[in-house]
Structures are given as structure tokens and as C-alpha cells.
Short mmCIF file of C-alpha atoms in Angstrom, two decimals:
data_model
loop_
_atom_site.label_atom_id
_atom_site.label_comp_id
_atom_site.label_asym_id
_atom_site.label_seq_id
_atom_site.Cartn_x
_atom_site.Cartn_y
_atom_site.Cartn_z
CA SER A 1 -33.58 -24.90 -165.99
CA GLN A 2 -36.20 -27.53 -165.87
CA GLN A 3 -35.93 -30.46 -163.47
CA GLY A 4 -37.57 -32.77 -165.52
CA GLU A 5 -40.52 -33.73 -167.27
CA GLU A 6 -44.08 -34.54 -166.67
CA ASP A 7 -46.04 -37.30 -168.82
CA PRO A 8 -47.94 -36.96 -169.96
CA GLN A 9 -48.38 -33.41 -170.90
CA ALA A 10 -51.87 -33.61 -171.10
CA LEU A 11 -54.56 -35.93 -169.82
CA SER A 12 -58.21 -35.87 -170.38
CA ILE A 13 -60.54 -38.56 -168.34
CA GLN A 14 -64.40 -38.79 -167.05
CA GLU A 15 -65.12 -38.22 -163.55
CA GLY A 16 -64.76 -40.82 -160.86
CA GLU A 17 -61.81 -42.56 -162.91
CA ASN A 18 -58.25 -42.52 -161.71
CA ALA A 19 -55.63 -40.56 -163.04
CA THR A 20 -51.66 -40.90 -163.02
CA MET A 21 -48.84 -38.66 -163.90
CA ASN A 22 -45.90 -39.48 -164.05
CA CYS A 23 -42.37 -37.02 -163.19
CA SER A 24 -38.90 -37.87 -164.03
CA TYR A 25 -36.05 -35.69 -162.31
CA LYS A 26 -32.06 -35.45 -163.33
CA THR A 27 -30.44 -35.05 -160.19
CA SER A 28 -30.18 -36.54 -156.55
CA ILE A 29 -32.84 -35.35 -154.42
CA ASN A 30 -33.89 -34.88 -150.78
CA ASN A 31 -37.47 -34.74 -151.29
CA LEU A 32 -40.15 -34.27 -154.22
CA GLN A 33 -42.98 -32.41 -154.25
CA TRP A 34 -46.38 -31.96 -156.25
CA TYR A 35 -48.22 -28.71 -156.78
CA ARG A 36 -51.31 -28.12 -158.33
CA GLN A 37 -52.21 -24.99 -160.16
CA ASN A 38 -55.96 -23.92 -161.14
CA SER A 39 -55.99 -21.88 -164.45
CA GLY A 40 -54.16 -18.58 -163.83
CA ARG A 41 -53.92 -18.86 -160.51
CA GLY A 42 -51.16 -19.98 -157.85
CA LEU A 43 -49.40 -23.01 -156.82
CA VAL A 44 -50.94 -24.81 -154.04
CA HIS A 45 -48.71 -27.72 -152.28
CA LEU A 46 -50.56 -31.26 -152.53
CA ILE A 47 -47.90 -33.70 -151.03
CA LEU A 48 -43.98 -33.73 -150.22
CA ILE A 49 -42.25 -37.46 -150.35
CA ARG A 50 -38.98 -37.88 -149.22
CA SER A 51 -35.73 -39.64 -151.00
CA ASN A 52 -36.31 -42.51 -148.05
CA GLU A 53 -39.77 -42.91 -148.55
CA ARG A 54 -41.37 -45.13 -151.50
CA GLU A 55 -44.96 -44.58 -151.12
CA LYS A 56 -47.38 -41.97 -149.45
CA HIS A 57 -51.09 -41.08 -149.05
CA SER A 58 -52.75 -37.85 -148.71
CA GLY A 59 -56.54 -38.39 -148.94
CA ARG A 60 -57.38 -39.06 -152.52
CA LEU A 61 -53.64 -38.70 -153.45
CA ARG A 62 -51.09 -41.28 -153.63
CA VAL A 63 -47.32 -40.76 -154.44
CA THR A 64 -44.60 -43.20 -155.17
CA LEU A 65 -41.03 -42.85 -155.59
CA ASP A 66 -38.68 -44.54 -157.15
CA THR A 67 -35.05 -43.24 -156.61
CA SER A 68 -33.23 -45.70 -158.82
CA LYS A 69 -35.27 -44.65 -161.89
CA LYS A 70 -35.06 -41.02 -160.90
CA SER A 71 -39.18 -40.96 -161.04
CA SER A 72 -42.09 -40.21 -159.62
CA SER A 73 -45.90 -41.05 -159.96
CA LEU A 74 -48.97 -39.06 -158.70
CA LEU A 75 -52.57 -40.83 -158.47
CA ILE A 76 -55.42 -39.34 -157.97
CA THR A 77 -58.35 -41.46 -157.29
CA ALA A 78 -62.05 -40.91 -158.44
CA SER A 79 -61.22 -37.88 -159.96
CA ARG A 80 -64.00 -35.10 -159.61
CA ALA A 81 -64.55 -32.07 -161.86
CA ALA A 82 -62.96 -29.82 -159.33
CA ASP A 83 -59.46 -31.68 -159.73
CA THR A 84 -59.15 -30.04 -163.23
CA ALA A 85 -56.05 -28.52 -163.31
CA SER A 86 -52.15 -28.41 -163.83
CA TYR A 87 -50.09 -30.75 -161.63
CA PHE A 88 -46.35 -29.85 -161.44
CA CYS A 89 -43.30 -31.67 -159.76
CA ALA A 90 -40.50 -29.68 -157.81
CA THR A 91 -37.46 -30.56 -156.14
CA PRO A 92 -35.48 -28.65 -153.81
CA ASN A 93 -31.89 -27.29 -155.00
CA ALA A 94 -29.37 -29.28 -153.08
CA GLY A 95 -27.55 -25.87 -152.22
CA ASN A 96 -28.73 -23.62 -149.31
CA ASN A 97 -30.93 -21.72 -150.92
CA ARG A 98 -33.43 -24.58 -151.29
CA LYS A 99 -35.22 -22.98 -154.27
CA LEU A 100 -37.39 -25.52 -156.37
CA ILE A 101 -36.82 -26.95 -159.78
CA TRP A 102 -40.07 -27.51 -161.55
CA GLY A 103 -41.09 -30.09 -164.47
CA LEU A 104 -43.28 -28.70 -167.41
CA GLY A 105 -46.52 -29.76 -165.61
CA THR A 106 -49.32 -32.27 -166.62
CA SER A 107 -52.80 -30.58 -167.68
CA LEU A 108 -55.47 -32.92 -166.14
CA ALA A 109 -59.13 -32.26 -167.50
CA VAL A 110 -61.66 -34.23 -165.36
CA ASN A 111 -65.10 -34.12 -167.56
CA PRO A 112 -68.44 -34.53 -165.40
CA ASP B 1 -52.95 -18.12 -141.12
CA THR B 2 -53.65 -15.37 -143.79
CA GLY B 3 -51.56 -17.08 -146.46
CA VAL B 4 -49.17 -15.33 -149.11
CA SER B 5 -50.31 -12.57 -150.82
CA GLN B 6 -49.64 -10.55 -153.65
CA ASP B 7 -50.37 -7.21 -155.13
CA PRO B 8 -51.79 -6.41 -157.89
CA ARG B 9 -53.37 -9.65 -159.33
CA HIS B 10 -52.94 -7.99 -162.81
CA LYS B 11 -50.85 -5.54 -164.25
CA ILE B 12 -51.07 -4.28 -167.96
CA THR B 13 -48.35 -1.59 -168.70
CA LYS B 14 -46.80 0.12 -171.93
CA ARG B 15 -43.37 -1.05 -173.12
CA GLY B 16 -40.79 0.92 -171.40
CA GLN B 17 -42.85 1.76 -168.51
CA ASN B 18 -41.54 0.72 -164.96
CA VAL B 19 -43.47 -1.68 -162.41
CA THR B 20 -43.38 -2.69 -158.97
CA PHE B 21 -45.34 -5.60 -157.36
CA ARG B 22 -45.38 -6.75 -153.97
CA CYS B 23 -45.56 -10.12 -151.75
CA ASP B 24 -46.69 -10.27 -148.16
CA PRO B 25 -45.20 -13.58 -147.03
CA ILE B 26 -46.70 -16.04 -144.34
CA SER B 27 -45.54 -14.19 -141.02
CA GLU B 28 -43.54 -16.30 -139.25
CA HIS B 29 -41.42 -16.97 -142.32
CA ASN B 30 -37.69 -16.10 -143.23
CA ARG B 31 -37.63 -17.50 -146.74
CA LEU B 32 -38.96 -15.71 -149.38
CA TYR B 33 -38.72 -16.76 -153.15
CA TRP B 34 -39.51 -14.86 -156.77
CA TYR B 35 -40.56 -17.27 -159.84
CA ARG B 36 -41.42 -16.57 -163.18
CA GLN B 37 -43.94 -18.24 -165.17
CA THR B 38 -44.83 -18.31 -168.42
CA LEU B 39 -47.97 -20.34 -169.97
CA GLY B 40 -47.37 -23.41 -170.44
CA GLN B 41 -44.43 -24.11 -168.18
CA GLY B 42 -43.10 -24.57 -164.79
CA PRO B 43 -42.23 -21.56 -162.41
CA GLU B 44 -38.54 -20.55 -162.97
CA PHE B 45 -36.69 -19.24 -160.46
CA LEU B 46 -35.73 -15.33 -160.04
CA THR B 47 -34.45 -14.82 -156.84
CA TYR B 48 -34.51 -15.54 -153.00
CA PHE B 49 -34.13 -13.80 -149.57
CA GLN B 50 -33.26 -15.26 -146.18
CA ASN B 51 -35.04 -12.59 -143.82
CA GLU B 52 -33.64 -9.56 -145.54
CA ALA B 53 -30.53 -10.42 -147.14
CA GLN B 54 -31.10 -11.33 -150.79
CA LEU B 55 -28.57 -14.40 -151.02
CA GLU B 56 -29.37 -15.77 -154.80
CA LYS B 57 -30.26 -14.33 -157.89
CA SER B 58 -31.10 -16.29 -160.80
CA ARG B 59 -29.07 -15.09 -164.81
CA LEU B 60 -32.72 -14.81 -165.45
CA LEU B 61 -32.98 -11.46 -163.51
CA SER B 62 -31.24 -9.11 -166.11
CA ASP B 63 -30.18 -5.53 -164.68
CA ARG B 64 -33.34 -4.37 -165.14
CA PHE B 65 -34.66 -6.37 -162.11
CA SER B 66 -34.40 -5.81 -158.75
CA ALA B 67 -35.92 -7.18 -155.40
CA GLU B 68 -36.05 -5.94 -151.79
CA ARG B 69 -37.04 -7.07 -148.81
CA PRO B 70 -36.54 -4.67 -145.97
CA LYS B 71 -37.08 -5.65 -142.25
CA GLY B 72 -37.03 -9.59 -143.24
CA SER B 73 -40.88 -8.94 -143.88
CA PHE B 74 -42.47 -8.01 -147.42
CA SER B 75 -40.59 -8.04 -150.50
CA THR B 76 -41.28 -6.01 -153.78
CA LEU B 77 -39.83 -6.76 -157.44
CA GLU B 78 -39.55 -4.03 -159.76
CA ILE B 79 -38.83 -3.92 -163.43
CA GLN B 80 -37.41 -1.28 -165.14
CA ARG B 81 -38.08 -0.23 -168.52
CA THR B 82 -40.57 -3.18 -169.48
CA GLU B 83 -40.01 -5.51 -172.43
CA GLN B 84 -42.42 -7.36 -174.12
CA GLY B 85 -40.30 -10.53 -172.95
CA ASP B 86 -41.65 -9.47 -169.63
CA SER B 87 -44.73 -10.70 -170.17
CA ALA B 88 -45.56 -13.40 -167.47
CA MET B 89 -46.93 -14.63 -164.13
CA TYR B 90 -44.81 -13.37 -161.15
CA LEU B 91 -45.04 -15.84 -158.35
CA CYS B 92 -44.07 -15.45 -154.79
CA ALA B 93 -43.64 -18.18 -152.27
CA SER B 94 -42.46 -18.35 -148.41
CA SER B 95 -41.20 -21.26 -146.14
CA LEU B 96 -39.86 -21.36 -142.69
CA ASP B 97 -36.23 -22.81 -143.01
CA GLY B 98 -35.50 -25.34 -139.92
CA GLY B 99 -39.01 -26.42 -139.41
CA PRO B 100 -40.25 -29.61 -140.09
CA ARG B 101 -41.86 -28.81 -143.38
CA THR B 102 -38.22 -26.54 -144.36
CA ASP B 103 -38.85 -27.24 -147.95
CA THR B 104 -42.42 -26.73 -148.44
CA GLN B 105 -43.24 -23.35 -150.37
CA TYR B 106 -46.14 -21.59 -149.88
CA PHE B 107 -47.33 -19.83 -153.14
CA GLY B 108 -49.39 -16.10 -152.97
CA PRO B 109 -52.01 -16.14 -156.44
CA GLY B 110 -48.86 -14.43 -158.41
CA THR B 111 -48.95 -11.14 -160.36
CA ARG B 112 -49.73 -11.55 -164.11
CA LEU B 113 -47.85 -8.55 -165.89
CA THR B 114 -49.06 -8.03 -169.91
CA VAL B 115 -46.53 -5.79 -171.64
CA LEU B 116 -48.09 -4.01 -174.60
#
């Protein structure tokens, strides 16, 4: 079952612009993670933000978390053509298995 | 760190045939997960292992699916009597339970299965 939804489902921007993707989730969480997936490939972990954190940075990535609204956003600044990929948010299941529950993803196209 | 590897990367089979996929996790990771992903969707959990023990199976995993992780190292996922609905990307991930990055899962490149 999907945890929530990413918004927008698809995003097309020009190189150098910023890209913002949003994720909503349904249950209480311990942390929220963002992953990138290039076409037909595996998933690459980008960043993890814990429930007691509100903002986190990693290079050109900025993630925010609003637990009151059960939402998170991923901002990619100064986008590059190589950022073209699908971006997913995921949260670990509260049980012992810690399986990840995924959103539907945002497909980002960065045009050179 | 060689990362998570999966073999084969692509598999085309005829309906009714059996297929087996292999996943080699990061060597010190004690947890191993299998997910399935169809086009335009996020991954869906199939099953997971803590060391060699298979601790949970999703209801998505019908009786035709079986997974093993002998000796708590590599894992295999077998699908018997494949159906066209089994066509998907099968993803393997591993993690180290109890470490500072305990919830971070590291994914392999996936095995894309096409059932004709």
C-alpha cells in the first residue's frame, strides 16, 4: 500500500532553475527519506530527515518536514540535466520490520 | 563497499516458466528486503529477512513466490509458473539494523522481468 502522494506527479524545468517536490503521508513517522531513481534503474538514497527535525541540507538538496501537516518537501537548487529522474519519498513502517512505505513519485525532467 | 548487486538485470520468460533472481547485499548488512515496482508506481514491499530468517511476507507474495537467504548472506527470489502480471522490476535492498543509519536502505539495480 502506498503511504501517500507526491506532488506534482511530473515536473519539467530548465537547467539552472529550482525544483520543488512535495510528499504527504498518512501515519505517524519516525523519519522520512527521499530517494532518486534514474529511468529503469535502482533507487539511490538522497537524504533522511527525522521526525524531530524541520529542515535538512545536503549539497544542492534541501528537505523540510512538517509533522503537523504530515508533509515534506524536497528542493533541488540550480538544477542540472543529470538531475532528471523520478524522486520518491518513503517512510519506514512503525513495526520491527522497518519496511519502507513509498509514495508514487515525482518525475522530474531538467531540460538543458 | 561494493554495494548491492542483483542478477540477472533483465529476464524475459514465457508464461508458465519458473525464474530465479539473486541478490547480494552489502556484506555487513543483516537486513535484506525484496520489493516489486511496476511502471509509474513506487516500490511495493514483498518480504524481508533478518539474517537468515524470513520474518515477514506481504500478501502480494502468492504461493508461487518463494524467497530464501541461506546463511544470512545472498538471497534468492523464485517465481514459479510465471504469469504476465508478474512482469515488473524486482528490487533488492539491504540495511544494517541497529547502526546510526538503521533505516537507510541501499538498493541494487533491480531485475526487470518480462513475462510473455
